[in-house]
PDB file of C-alpha atoms in Angstrom:
ATOM      1  CA  MET A 848     -35.931 -14.235   5.938  1.00 28.00           C
ATOM      2  CA  TYR A 849     -32.999 -16.640   6.095  1.00 31.00           C
ATOM      3  CA  PHE A 850     -31.901 -19.719   7.924  1.00 35.00           C
ATOM      4  CA  ARG A 851     -28.470 -20.651   9.181  1.00 40.00           C
ATOM      5  CA  SER A 852     -26.527 -23.876   8.817  1.00 44.00           C
ATOM      6  CA  SER A 853     -23.427 -24.038  11.044  1.00 51.00           C
ATOM      7  CA  SER A 854     -23.527 -20.216  11.129  1.00 84.00           C
ATOM      8  CA  VAL A 855     -23.587 -20.052   7.306  1.00 94.00           C
ATOM      9  CA  GLU A 856     -26.469 -18.118   5.811  1.00 94.00           C
ATOM     10  CA  ILE A 857     -28.849 -20.017   3.526  1.00 97.00           C
ATOM     11  CA  LYS A 858     -30.439 -17.540   1.123  1.00 98.00           C
ATOM     12  CA  SER A 859     -34.155 -17.376   0.404  1.00 98.00           C
ATOM     13  CA  ALA A 860     -35.448 -17.297  -3.182  1.00 98.00           C
ATOM     14  CA  ARG A 861     -35.902 -13.523  -2.936  1.00 98.00           C
ATOM     15  CA  GLU A 862     -32.366 -13.039  -1.633  1.00 98.00           C
ATOM     16  CA  ILE A 863     -30.967 -15.232  -4.385  1.00 98.00           C
ATOM     17  CA  ASP A 864     -32.708 -13.082  -6.996  1.00 98.00           C
ATOM     18  CA  ALA A 865     -31.120 -10.002  -5.413  1.00 98.00           C
ATOM     19  CA  MET A 866     -27.719 -11.696  -5.487  1.00 98.00           C
ATOM     20  CA  ARG A 867     -28.177 -12.512  -9.162  1.00 98.00           C
ATOM     21  CA  GLU A 868     -28.962  -8.882  -9.871  1.00 98.00           C
ATOM     22  CA  VAL A 869     -25.958  -7.405  -8.095  1.00 98.00           C
ATOM     23  CA  GLY A 870     -23.682 -10.140  -9.426  1.00 98.00           C
ATOM     24  CA  ARG A 871     -24.692  -9.380 -12.997  1.00 98.00           C
ATOM     25  CA  LEU A 872     -23.967  -5.674 -12.475  1.00 98.00           C
ATOM     26  CA  ALA A 873     -20.517  -6.403 -11.058  1.00 98.00           C
ATOM     27  CA  GLY A 874     -19.761  -8.704 -13.996  1.00 98.00           C
ATOM     28  CA  GLU A 875     -20.754  -5.981 -16.426  1.00 98.00           C
ATOM     29  CA  THR A 876     -18.416  -3.472 -14.817  1.00 98.00           C
ATOM     30  CA  LEU A 877     -15.527  -5.933 -14.893  1.00 98.00           C
ATOM     31  CA  SER A 878     -16.197  -6.548 -18.591  1.00 98.00           C
ATOM     32  CA  LEU A 879     -16.134  -2.800 -19.229  1.00 98.00           C
ATOM     33  CA  ILE A 880     -12.752  -2.484 -17.520  1.00 98.00           C
ATOM     34  CA  GLY A 881     -11.198  -5.104 -19.774  1.00 97.00           C
ATOM     35  CA  ALA A 882     -11.378  -2.874 -22.822  1.00 96.00           C
ATOM     36  CA  HIS A 883      -9.400  -0.156 -21.017  1.00 98.00           C
ATOM     37  CA  VAL A 884      -6.453  -2.272 -19.866  1.00 98.00           C
ATOM     38  CA  LYS A 885      -3.696  -0.973 -22.126  1.00 98.00           C
ATOM     39  CA  PRO A 886      -0.099   0.221 -21.836  1.00 98.00           C
ATOM     40  CA  GLY A 887       0.024   3.779 -20.516  1.00 98.00           C
ATOM     41  CA  VAL A 888      -3.310   3.639 -18.690  1.00 98.00           C
ATOM     42  CA  THR A 889      -2.959   4.321 -14.969  1.00 98.00           C
ATOM     43  CA  THR A 890      -4.569   2.147 -12.350  1.00 98.00           C
ATOM     44  CA  ASP A 891      -6.269   5.293 -11.046  1.00 98.00           C
ATOM     45  CA  GLU A 892      -7.922   5.707 -14.452  1.00 98.00           C
ATOM     46  CA  LEU A 893      -9.261   2.157 -14.219  1.00 98.00           C
ATOM     47  CA  ASN A 894     -10.610   3.071 -10.792  1.00 98.00           C
ATOM     48  CA  ARG A 895     -12.333   6.161 -12.193  1.00 98.00           C
ATOM     49  CA  ILE A 896     -13.985   4.185 -15.001  1.00 98.00           C
ATOM     50  CA  ALA A 897     -15.203   1.490 -12.636  1.00 98.00           C
ATOM     51  CA  HIS A 898     -16.406   3.998 -10.043  1.00 98.00           C
ATOM     52  CA  GLU A 899     -18.442   5.957 -12.579  1.00 98.00           C
ATOM     53  CA  ASP A 900     -19.956   2.828 -14.090  1.00 98.00           C
ATOM     54  CA  THR A 901     -20.884   1.496 -10.652  1.00 98.00           C
ATOM     55  CA  LEU A 902     -22.721   4.706  -9.759  1.00 98.00           C
ATOM     56  CA  LYS A 903     -24.380   4.790 -13.185  1.00 98.00           C
ATOM     57  CA  LYS A 904     -25.885   1.388 -12.420  1.00 98.00           C
ATOM     58  CA  GLY A 905     -27.315   2.696  -9.150  1.00 98.00           C
ATOM     59  CA  ALA A 906     -24.857   0.658  -7.111  1.00 98.00           C
ATOM     60  CA  ARG A 907     -22.111   1.630  -4.692  1.00 98.00           C
ATOM     61  CA  PRO A 908     -18.460   0.469  -4.793  1.00 98.00           C
ATOM     62  CA  ALA A 909     -18.203  -1.644  -1.643  1.00 98.00           C
ATOM     63  CA  PRO A 910     -14.384  -1.382  -1.263  1.00 97.00           C
ATOM     64  CA  LEU A 911     -14.439   2.435  -0.983  1.00 97.00           C
ATOM     65  CA  ASN A 912     -13.691   3.340   2.660  1.00 95.00           C
ATOM     66  CA  TYR A 913     -14.046  -0.315   3.672  1.00 95.00           C
ATOM     67  CA  ARG A 914     -12.271  -1.092   6.913  1.00 84.00           C
ATOM     68  CA  GLY A 915     -10.693  -4.515   7.078  1.00 65.00           C
ATOM     69  CA  SER A 916     -10.470  -6.670  10.162  1.00 57.00           C
ATOM     70  CA  ALA A 917      -6.702  -6.180  10.431  1.00 53.00           C
ATOM     71  CA  GLY A 918      -6.812  -2.483  11.275  1.00 58.00           C
ATOM     72  CA  ASP A 919      -8.492   0.870  11.042  1.00 75.00           C
ATOM     73  CA  THR A 920      -7.041   2.077   7.740  1.00 89.00           C
ATOM     74  CA  PRO A 921      -9.972   2.433   5.299  1.00 94.00           C
ATOM     75  CA  PHE A 922      -9.449   1.273   1.737  1.00 96.00           C
ATOM     76  CA  PRO A 923      -9.211   4.546  -0.239  1.00 96.00           C
ATOM     77  CA  LYS A 924     -10.419   3.497  -3.685  1.00 98.00           C
ATOM     78  CA  SER A 925     -13.388   1.853  -5.403  1.00 98.00           C
ATOM     79  CA  ILE A 926     -11.589  -1.180  -6.846  1.00 98.00           C
ATOM     80  CA  CYS A 927      -8.405  -3.148  -6.204  1.00 98.00           C
ATOM     81  CA  THR A 928      -5.724  -3.174  -8.905  1.00 98.00           C
ATOM     82  CA  SER A 929      -2.968  -5.721  -8.247  1.00 98.00           C
ATOM     83  CA  VAL A 930      -0.052  -5.559 -10.694  1.00 98.00           C
ATOM     84  CA  ASN A 931       2.558  -8.296 -11.233  1.00 98.00           C
ATOM     85  CA  GLU A 932       3.893  -9.308  -7.780  1.00 98.00           C
ATOM     86  CA  VAL A 933       0.899  -7.773  -5.977  1.00 98.00           C
ATOM     87  CA  VAL A 934      -1.268 -10.653  -4.786  1.00 98.00           C
ATOM     88  CA  CYS A 935      -4.376  -8.678  -3.818  1.00 98.00           C
ATOM     89  CA  HIS A 936      -5.710  -5.394  -2.412  1.00 97.00           C
ATOM     90  CA  GLY A 937      -3.509  -3.220  -4.616  1.00 98.00           C
ATOM     91  CA  ILE A 938      -4.530   0.440  -4.314  1.00 98.00           C
ATOM     92  CA  PRO A 939      -5.123   2.302  -7.605  1.00 98.00           C
ATOM     93  CA  GLY A 940      -2.821   5.257  -8.129  1.00 98.00           C
ATOM     94  CA  PRO A 941      -0.512   6.966 -10.634  1.00 98.00           C
ATOM     95  CA  TYR A 942       1.184   3.771 -11.834  1.00 98.00           C
ATOM     96  CA  ALA A 943       0.934   3.551 -15.633  1.00 98.00           C
ATOM     97  CA  LEU A 944       0.513  -0.003 -16.900  1.00 98.00           C
ATOM     98  CA  LYS A 945       3.424  -1.272 -18.978  1.00 98.00           C
ATOM     99  CA  GLU A 946       3.645  -3.674 -21.895  1.00 98.00           C
ATOM    100  CA  GLY A 947       3.924  -7.172 -20.450  1.00 98.00           C
ATOM    101  CA  ASP A 948       2.345  -6.412 -17.079  1.00 98.00           C
ATOM    102  CA  ILE A 949      -0.473  -8.473 -15.652  1.00 98.00           C
ATOM    103  CA  VAL A 950      -3.077  -6.751 -13.488  1.00 98.00           C
ATOM    104  CA  ASN A 951      -5.888  -8.195 -11.423  1.00 98.00           C
ATOM    105  CA  VAL A 952      -8.936  -5.945 -11.143  1.00 98.00           C
ATOM    106  CA  ASP A 953     -11.244  -6.763  -8.232  1.00 98.00           C
ATOM    107  CA  ILE A 954     -14.732  -5.248  -8.216  1.00 98.00           C
ATOM    108  CA  THR A 955     -17.474  -5.462  -5.600  1.00 98.00           C
ATOM    109  CA  HIS A 956     -20.854  -3.784  -6.024  1.00 98.00           C
ATOM    110  CA  LEU A 957     -23.327  -3.082  -3.249  1.00 98.00           C
ATOM    111  CA  TYR A 958     -26.825  -2.865  -4.719  1.00 98.00           C
ATOM    112  CA  LYS A 959     -30.166  -2.960  -2.917  1.00 98.00           C
ATOM    113  CA  GLY A 960     -28.428  -4.236   0.197  1.00 98.00           C
ATOM    114  CA  PHE A 961     -26.487  -7.115  -1.404  1.00 98.00           C
ATOM    115  CA  HIS A 962     -22.906  -7.581  -2.581  1.00 98.00           C
ATOM    116  CA  GLY A 963     -21.512  -9.016  -5.812  1.00 98.00           C
ATOM    117  CA  ASP A 964     -17.757  -9.691  -5.847  1.00 98.00           C
ATOM    118  CA  THR A 965     -15.673 -10.657  -8.890  1.00 98.00           C
ATOM    119  CA  SER A 966     -12.184 -10.250 -10.306  1.00 98.00           C
ATOM    120  CA  ALA A 967      -9.999 -11.200 -13.242  1.00 98.00           C
ATOM    121  CA  THR A 968      -6.380 -10.873 -14.265  1.00 98.00           C
ATOM    122  CA  PHE A 969      -5.722  -8.977 -17.484  1.00 98.00           C
ATOM    123  CA  TYR A 970      -2.781  -8.907 -19.864  1.00 98.00           C
ATOM    124  CA  VAL A 971      -1.298  -5.509 -20.694  1.00 98.00           C
ATOM    125  CA  GLY A 972      -0.357  -5.465 -24.356  1.00 97.00           C
ATOM    126  CA  ARG A 973       0.662  -8.582 -26.258  1.00 93.00           C
ATOM    127  CA  LYS A 974       4.327  -9.073 -25.286  1.00 95.00           C
ATOM    128  CA  ILE A 975       3.490 -11.386 -22.405  1.00 96.00           C
ATOM    129  CA  SER A 976       6.191 -13.522 -20.800  1.00 97.00           C
ATOM    130  CA  LYS A 977       5.767 -17.272 -20.506  1.00 96.00           C
ATOM    131  CA  LYS A 978       5.686 -16.966 -16.706  1.00 97.00           C
ATOM    132  CA  ALA A 979       2.921 -14.350 -16.857  1.00 98.00           C
ATOM    133  CA  GLN A 980       0.891 -16.545 -19.202  1.00 97.00           C
ATOM    134  CA  LEU A 981       1.446 -19.597 -17.016  1.00 98.00           C
ATOM    135  CA  VAL A 982       0.366 -18.041 -13.714  1.00 98.00           C
ATOM    136  CA  THR A 983      -2.627 -16.281 -15.257  1.00 98.00           C
ATOM    137  CA  GLU A 984      -3.946 -19.307 -17.113  1.00 98.00           C
ATOM    138  CA  VAL A 985      -3.351 -21.625 -14.158  1.00 98.00           C
ATOM    139  CA  ALA A 986      -5.308 -19.231 -11.915  1.00 98.00           C
ATOM    140  CA  ARG A 987      -8.138 -19.078 -14.457  1.00 98.00           C
ATOM    141  CA  ARG A 988      -8.350 -22.861 -14.747  1.00 98.00           C
ATOM    142  CA  CYS A 989      -8.124 -23.288 -10.969  1.00 98.00           C
ATOM    143  CA  LEU A 990     -11.255 -21.187 -10.527  1.00 98.00           C
ATOM    144  CA  ASP A 991     -13.114 -23.250 -13.139  1.00 98.00           C
ATOM    145  CA  LEU A 992     -12.077 -26.529 -11.508  1.00 98.00           C
ATOM    146  CA  ALA A 993     -13.007 -25.250  -8.047  1.00 98.00           C
ATOM    147  CA  ILE A 994     -16.472 -24.194  -9.203  1.00 98.00           C
ATOM    148  CA  ALA A 995     -16.962 -27.654 -10.711  1.00 98.00           C
ATOM    149  CA  GLU A 996     -16.588 -29.122  -7.198  1.00 98.00           C
ATOM    150  CA  VAL A 997     -19.519 -27.120  -5.801  1.00 98.00           C
ATOM    151  CA  ARG A 998     -22.699 -29.095  -5.170  1.00 98.00           C
ATOM    152  CA  PRO A 999     -24.850 -30.036  -2.181  1.00 98.00           C
ATOM    153  CA  GLY A1000     -23.029 -32.570  -0.034  1.00 98.00           C
ATOM    154  CA  ALA A1001     -19.554 -31.594  -1.218  1.00 98.00           C
ATOM    155  CA  ARG A1002     -17.040 -30.320   1.304  1.00 98.00           C
ATOM    156  CA  LEU A1003     -15.138 -27.048   1.387  1.00 98.00           C
ATOM    157  CA  GLY A1004     -11.936 -29.085   1.376  1.00 98.00           C
ATOM    158  CA  ASP A1005     -12.840 -30.403  -2.088  1.00 98.00           C
ATOM    159  CA  ILE A1006     -12.558 -26.858  -3.453  1.00 98.00           C
ATOM    160  CA  GLY A1007      -9.071 -26.253  -2.091  1.00 98.00           C
ATOM    161  CA  ALA A1008      -7.920 -29.714  -3.114  1.00 98.00           C
ATOM    162  CA  ALA A1009      -8.993 -29.178  -6.727  1.00 98.00           C
ATOM    163  CA  ILE A1010      -6.989 -25.947  -6.863  1.00 98.00           C
ATOM    164  CA  GLN A1011      -3.845 -27.461  -5.375  1.00 98.00           C
ATOM    165  CA  GLU A1012      -4.069 -30.565  -7.558  1.00 98.00           C
ATOM    166  CA  PHE A1013      -3.938 -28.416 -10.681  1.00 98.00           C
ATOM    167  CA  ALA A1014      -1.611 -25.579  -9.678  1.00 98.00           C
ATOM    168  CA  GLU A1015       1.192 -27.319  -7.841  1.00 98.00           C
ATOM    169  CA  PRO A1016       2.161 -29.906 -10.491  1.00 97.00           C
ATOM    170  CA  ARG A1017       2.580 -26.974 -12.891  1.00 97.00           C
ATOM    171  CA  GLY A1018       5.173 -25.307 -10.693  1.00 97.00           C
ATOM    172  CA  CYS A1019       2.843 -22.763  -9.119  1.00 98.00           C
ATOM    173  CA  SER A1020       1.903 -22.207  -5.483  1.00 98.00           C
ATOM    174  CA  VAL A1021      -1.439 -21.374  -3.880  1.00 98.00           C
ATOM    175  CA  VAL A1022      -1.671 -18.447  -1.463  1.00 98.00           C
ATOM    176  CA  ARG A1023      -2.831 -19.484   2.014  1.00 98.00           C
ATOM    177  CA  ASP A1024      -3.178 -16.107   3.731  1.00 97.00           C
ATOM    178  CA  PHE A1025      -6.313 -14.981   1.867  1.00 97.00           C
ATOM    179  CA  VAL A1026      -9.469 -16.973   1.279  1.00 98.00           C
ATOM    180  CA  GLY A1027     -12.849 -16.823  -0.387  1.00 98.00           C
ATOM    181  CA  HIS A1028     -15.759 -15.872   1.830  1.00 98.00           C
ATOM    182  CA  GLY A1029     -19.459 -15.967   2.356  1.00 98.00           C
ATOM    183  CA  ILE A1030     -21.235 -12.990   0.846  1.00 98.00           C
ATOM    184  CA  GLY A1031     -24.686 -11.451   0.765  1.00 98.00           C
ATOM    185  CA  ARG A1032     -25.864  -8.543   2.861  1.00 97.00           C
ATOM    186  CA  LYS A1033     -22.376  -8.659   4.385  1.00 96.00           C
ATOM    187  CA  PHE A1034     -19.321  -8.110   2.208  1.00 97.00           C
ATOM    188  CA  HIS A1035     -17.371 -10.783   4.102  1.00 96.00           C
ATOM    189  CA  ASP A1036     -19.220 -13.523   5.963  1.00 96.00           C
ATOM    190  CA  GLU A1037     -18.985 -17.218   6.753  1.00 97.00           C
ATOM    191  CA  PRO A1038     -17.862 -19.612   5.405  1.00 97.00           C
ATOM    192  CA  LYS A1039     -14.180 -19.022   4.850  1.00 97.00           C
ATOM    193  CA  VAL A1040     -13.264 -20.759   1.603  1.00 98.00           C
ATOM    194  CA  SER A1041      -9.626 -21.834   1.652  1.00 98.00           C
ATOM    195  CA  HIS A1042      -7.923 -22.401  -1.693  1.00 98.00           C
ATOM    196  CA  VAL A1043      -5.911 -25.285  -0.259  1.00 98.00           C
ATOM    197  CA  GLY A1044      -7.526 -28.298   1.314  1.00 98.00           C
ATOM    198  CA  GLU A1045      -8.101 -31.996   1.662  1.00 98.00           C
ATOM    199  CA  ARG A1046     -10.926 -33.803  -0.082  1.00 98.00           C
ATOM    200  CA  GLY A1047     -13.732 -34.918   2.202  1.00 98.00           C
ATOM    201  CA  LYS A1048     -12.805 -32.393   4.897  1.00 97.00           C
ATOM    202  CA  GLY A1049     -14.466 -29.180   5.984  1.00 97.00           C
ATOM    203  CA  LEU A1050     -17.986 -27.781   6.014  1.00 97.00           C
ATOM    204  CA  ARG A1051     -20.568 -29.672   3.958  1.00 97.00           C
ATOM    205  CA  LEU A1052     -22.164 -27.480   1.287  1.00 98.00           C
ATOM    206  CA  LYS A1053     -25.920 -26.944   1.154  1.00 98.00           C
ATOM    207  CA  ALA A1054     -28.183 -25.403  -1.471  1.00 98.00           C
ATOM    208  CA  GLY A1055     -28.710 -21.698  -0.865  1.00 98.00           C
ATOM    209  CA  MET A1056     -25.190 -20.923   0.328  1.00 98.00           C
ATOM    210  CA  THR A1057     -23.434 -18.078  -1.478  1.00 98.00           C
ATOM    211  CA  PHE A1058     -19.693 -17.472  -1.325  1.00 98.00           C
ATOM    212  CA  THR A1059     -16.736 -16.380  -3.390  1.00 98.00           C
ATOM    213  CA  ILE A1060     -13.996 -18.578  -4.761  1.00 98.00           C
ATOM    214  CA  GLU A1061     -10.907 -16.507  -5.601  1.00 98.00           C
ATOM    215  CA  PRO A1062      -7.677 -18.509  -5.913  1.00 98.00           C
ATOM    216  CA  MET A1063      -4.465 -16.483  -5.841  1.00 98.00           C
ATOM    217  CA  ILE A1064      -1.673 -18.316  -7.644  1.00 98.00           C
ATOM    218  CA  ASN A1065       2.051 -17.461  -7.567  1.00 98.00           C
ATOM    219  CA  THR A1066       4.957 -18.478  -9.771  1.00 98.00           C
ATOM    220  CA  GLY A1067       7.200 -18.688  -6.701  1.00 98.00           C
ATOM    221  CA  GLY A1068       6.435 -19.391  -3.065  1.00 98.00           C
ATOM    222  CA  TRP A1069       3.001 -18.885  -1.553  1.00 98.00           C
ATOM    223  CA  GLU A1070       4.164 -16.548   1.225  1.00 98.00           C
ATOM    224  CA  VAL A1071       3.024 -12.923   1.159  1.00 98.00           C
ATOM    225  CA  GLU A1072       3.688  -9.725   3.085  1.00 97.00           C
ATOM    226  CA  ILE A1073       1.647  -6.562   3.592  1.00 96.00           C
ATOM    227  CA  LEU A1074       3.080  -3.173   2.638  1.00 96.00           C
ATOM    228  CA  ASP A1075       3.048  -0.105   4.873  1.00 95.00           C
ATOM    229  CA  ASP A1076      -0.295   1.079   3.442  1.00 94.00           C
ATOM    230  CA  ASP A1077      -1.896  -1.754   5.490  1.00 92.00           C
ATOM    231  CA  TRP A1078      -3.597  -3.192   2.382  1.00 95.00           C
ATOM    232  CA  THR A1079      -1.311  -4.123  -0.493  1.00 97.00           C
ATOM    233  CA  ALA A1080      -0.254  -7.772  -0.294  1.00 98.00           C
ATOM    234  CA  VAL A1081       2.787  -8.800  -2.350  1.00 98.00           C
ATOM    235  CA  THR A1082       4.625 -12.063  -2.891  1.00 98.00           C
ATOM    236  CA  ARG A1083       7.469 -12.291  -0.397  1.00 98.00           C
ATOM    237  CA  ASP A1084       9.904 -13.472  -3.072  1.00 98.00           C
ATOM    238  CA  GLY A1085       8.824 -10.950  -5.737  1.00 98.00           C
ATOM    239  CA  SER A1086       7.314 -13.615  -7.999  1.00 98.00           C
ATOM    240  CA  LEU A1087       4.282 -13.011 -10.207  1.00 98.00           C
ATOM    241  CA  SER A1088       0.755 -13.559  -8.898  1.00 98.00           C
ATOM    242  CA  ALA A1089      -2.615 -13.899 -10.620  1.00 98.00           C
ATOM    243  CA  GLN A1090      -6.188 -14.270  -9.397  1.00 98.00           C
ATOM    244  CA  PHE A1091      -9.709 -14.899 -10.695  1.00 98.00           C
ATOM    245  CA  GLU A1092     -12.915 -14.683  -8.683  1.00 98.00           C
ATOM    246  CA  HIS A1093     -16.628 -15.338  -8.965  1.00 98.00           C
ATOM    247  CA  THR A1094     -19.506 -15.181  -6.522  1.00 98.00           C
ATOM    248  CA  ILE A1095     -21.133 -18.635  -6.440  1.00 98.00           C
ATOM    249  CA  LEU A1096     -24.538 -19.996  -5.413  1.00 98.00           C
ATOM    250  CA  VAL A1097     -24.884 -23.626  -4.339  1.00 98.00           C
ATOM    251  CA  THR A1098     -27.945 -24.918  -6.206  1.00 98.00           C
ATOM    252  CA  ASP A1099     -29.914 -28.141  -5.771  1.00 97.00           C
ATOM    253  CA  SER A1100     -27.733 -29.829  -8.391  1.00 95.00           C
ATOM    254  CA  GLY A1101     -24.456 -27.926  -8.523  1.00 98.00           C
ATOM    255  CA  ALA A1102     -23.266 -24.353  -8.754  1.00 98.00           C
ATOM    256  CA  GLU A1103     -24.487 -21.150 -10.366  1.00 98.00           C
ATOM    257  CA  ILE A1104     -22.078 -18.322 -11.150  1.00 98.00           C
ATOM    258  CA  LEU A1105     -23.805 -15.157  -9.939  1.00 98.00           C
ATOM    259  CA  THR A1106     -21.206 -12.726 -11.305  1.00 98.00           C
ATOM    260  CA  VAL A1107     -21.860 -13.716 -14.901  1.00 96.00           C
ATOM    261  CA  ARG A1108     -20.379 -11.573 -17.641  1.00 95.00           C
ATOM    262  CA  PRO A1109     -22.088 -10.464 -20.856  1.00 92.00           C
ATOM    263  CA  SER A1110     -19.157 -11.450 -23.078  1.00 92.00           C
ATOM    264  CA  LYS A1111     -15.559 -12.677 -23.066  1.00 94.00           C
ATOM    265  CA  LEU A1112     -13.151 -10.463 -21.179  1.00 97.00           C
ATOM    266  CA  GLU A1113     -11.020  -8.348 -23.471  1.00 97.00           C
ATOM    267  CA  ASN A1114      -7.301  -8.527 -22.719  1.00 98.00           C
ATOM    268  CA  SER A1115      -7.857 -11.528 -20.464  1.00 98.00           C
ATOM    269  CA  GLU A1116      -9.575 -14.435 -22.203  1.00 96.00           C
ATOM    270  CA  ILE A1117      -7.151 -14.485 -25.119  1.00 94.00           C
ATOM    271  CA  PHE A1118      -5.401 -17.855 -24.710  1.00 91.00           C
ATOM    272  CA  ASP A1119      -8.355 -20.230 -24.964  1.00 84.00           C
ATOM    273  CA  SER A1120      -6.195 -23.162 -26.094  1.00 85.00           C
ATOM    274  CA  TYR A1121      -3.305 -22.505 -23.682  1.00 92.00           C
ATOM    275  CA  PHE A1122      -3.381 -25.933 -22.042  1.00 90.00           C
ATOM    276  CA  ASP A1123      -3.675 -27.727 -25.391  1.00 85.00           C
ATOM    277  CA  SER A1124      -0.059 -26.776 -26.059  1.00 82.00           C
ATOM    278  CA  ASN A1125       1.010 -26.473 -22.403  1.00 88.00           C
ATOM    279  CA  PRO A1126      -0.587 -29.469 -20.689  1.00 82.00           C
TER     280      PRO A1126
END
């Protein structure tokens, strides 16, 4: 049973437990992928590893054959792998990761009727450019700051404002064309969670809401374009892009990350003190 607030689903205690379960499984698969992000590994190999692990857990990869609202072309793979200038929805294939690349891996599990959606950007090798470090670490911090805004009574605009307030003074832009989204039995539901916004504006948050926050941050302009495959979104100016995502529950006192991970992400969480020397 569930109730709706302004068309946004408020989860019951039983549904929240189910969301915790699927979120944990998705976080585990993302953690597994981190160890395999290395020069020479193809994005298709990452897809294979994630697909097999998802099935092993008794879940199903929600992106596989998913049809987006923009058209009838089904997504052909089990995860999204977005390399360098690819903002999101990159399709795994024969591309072999290269030293210095950054790659976002986006995973969504469907388990016992509920979805858990999470992503992270990984470094390929250790010869990482300053621009790649900047955009990745800004995106990571933007997600943390956005989650810190989530509490009953806050507004959706507070989330977008927190992201803009951090990213833009550091020379980065925030993608407008893609947003976070409500999630539960549906992969994509209300509310739409913009990553730009004005404090005090937008839907008021209530305990029991579940949604993703997934800021996409670029080193150049925020504009994107979609390639001929109908899915892959790239920066219009060819600049680098990075993204991090968690599925979030609004609790009575704040926020709970449902896509928790069992440990630090290998090849991603490697610059813990980045902003100490790059404020």
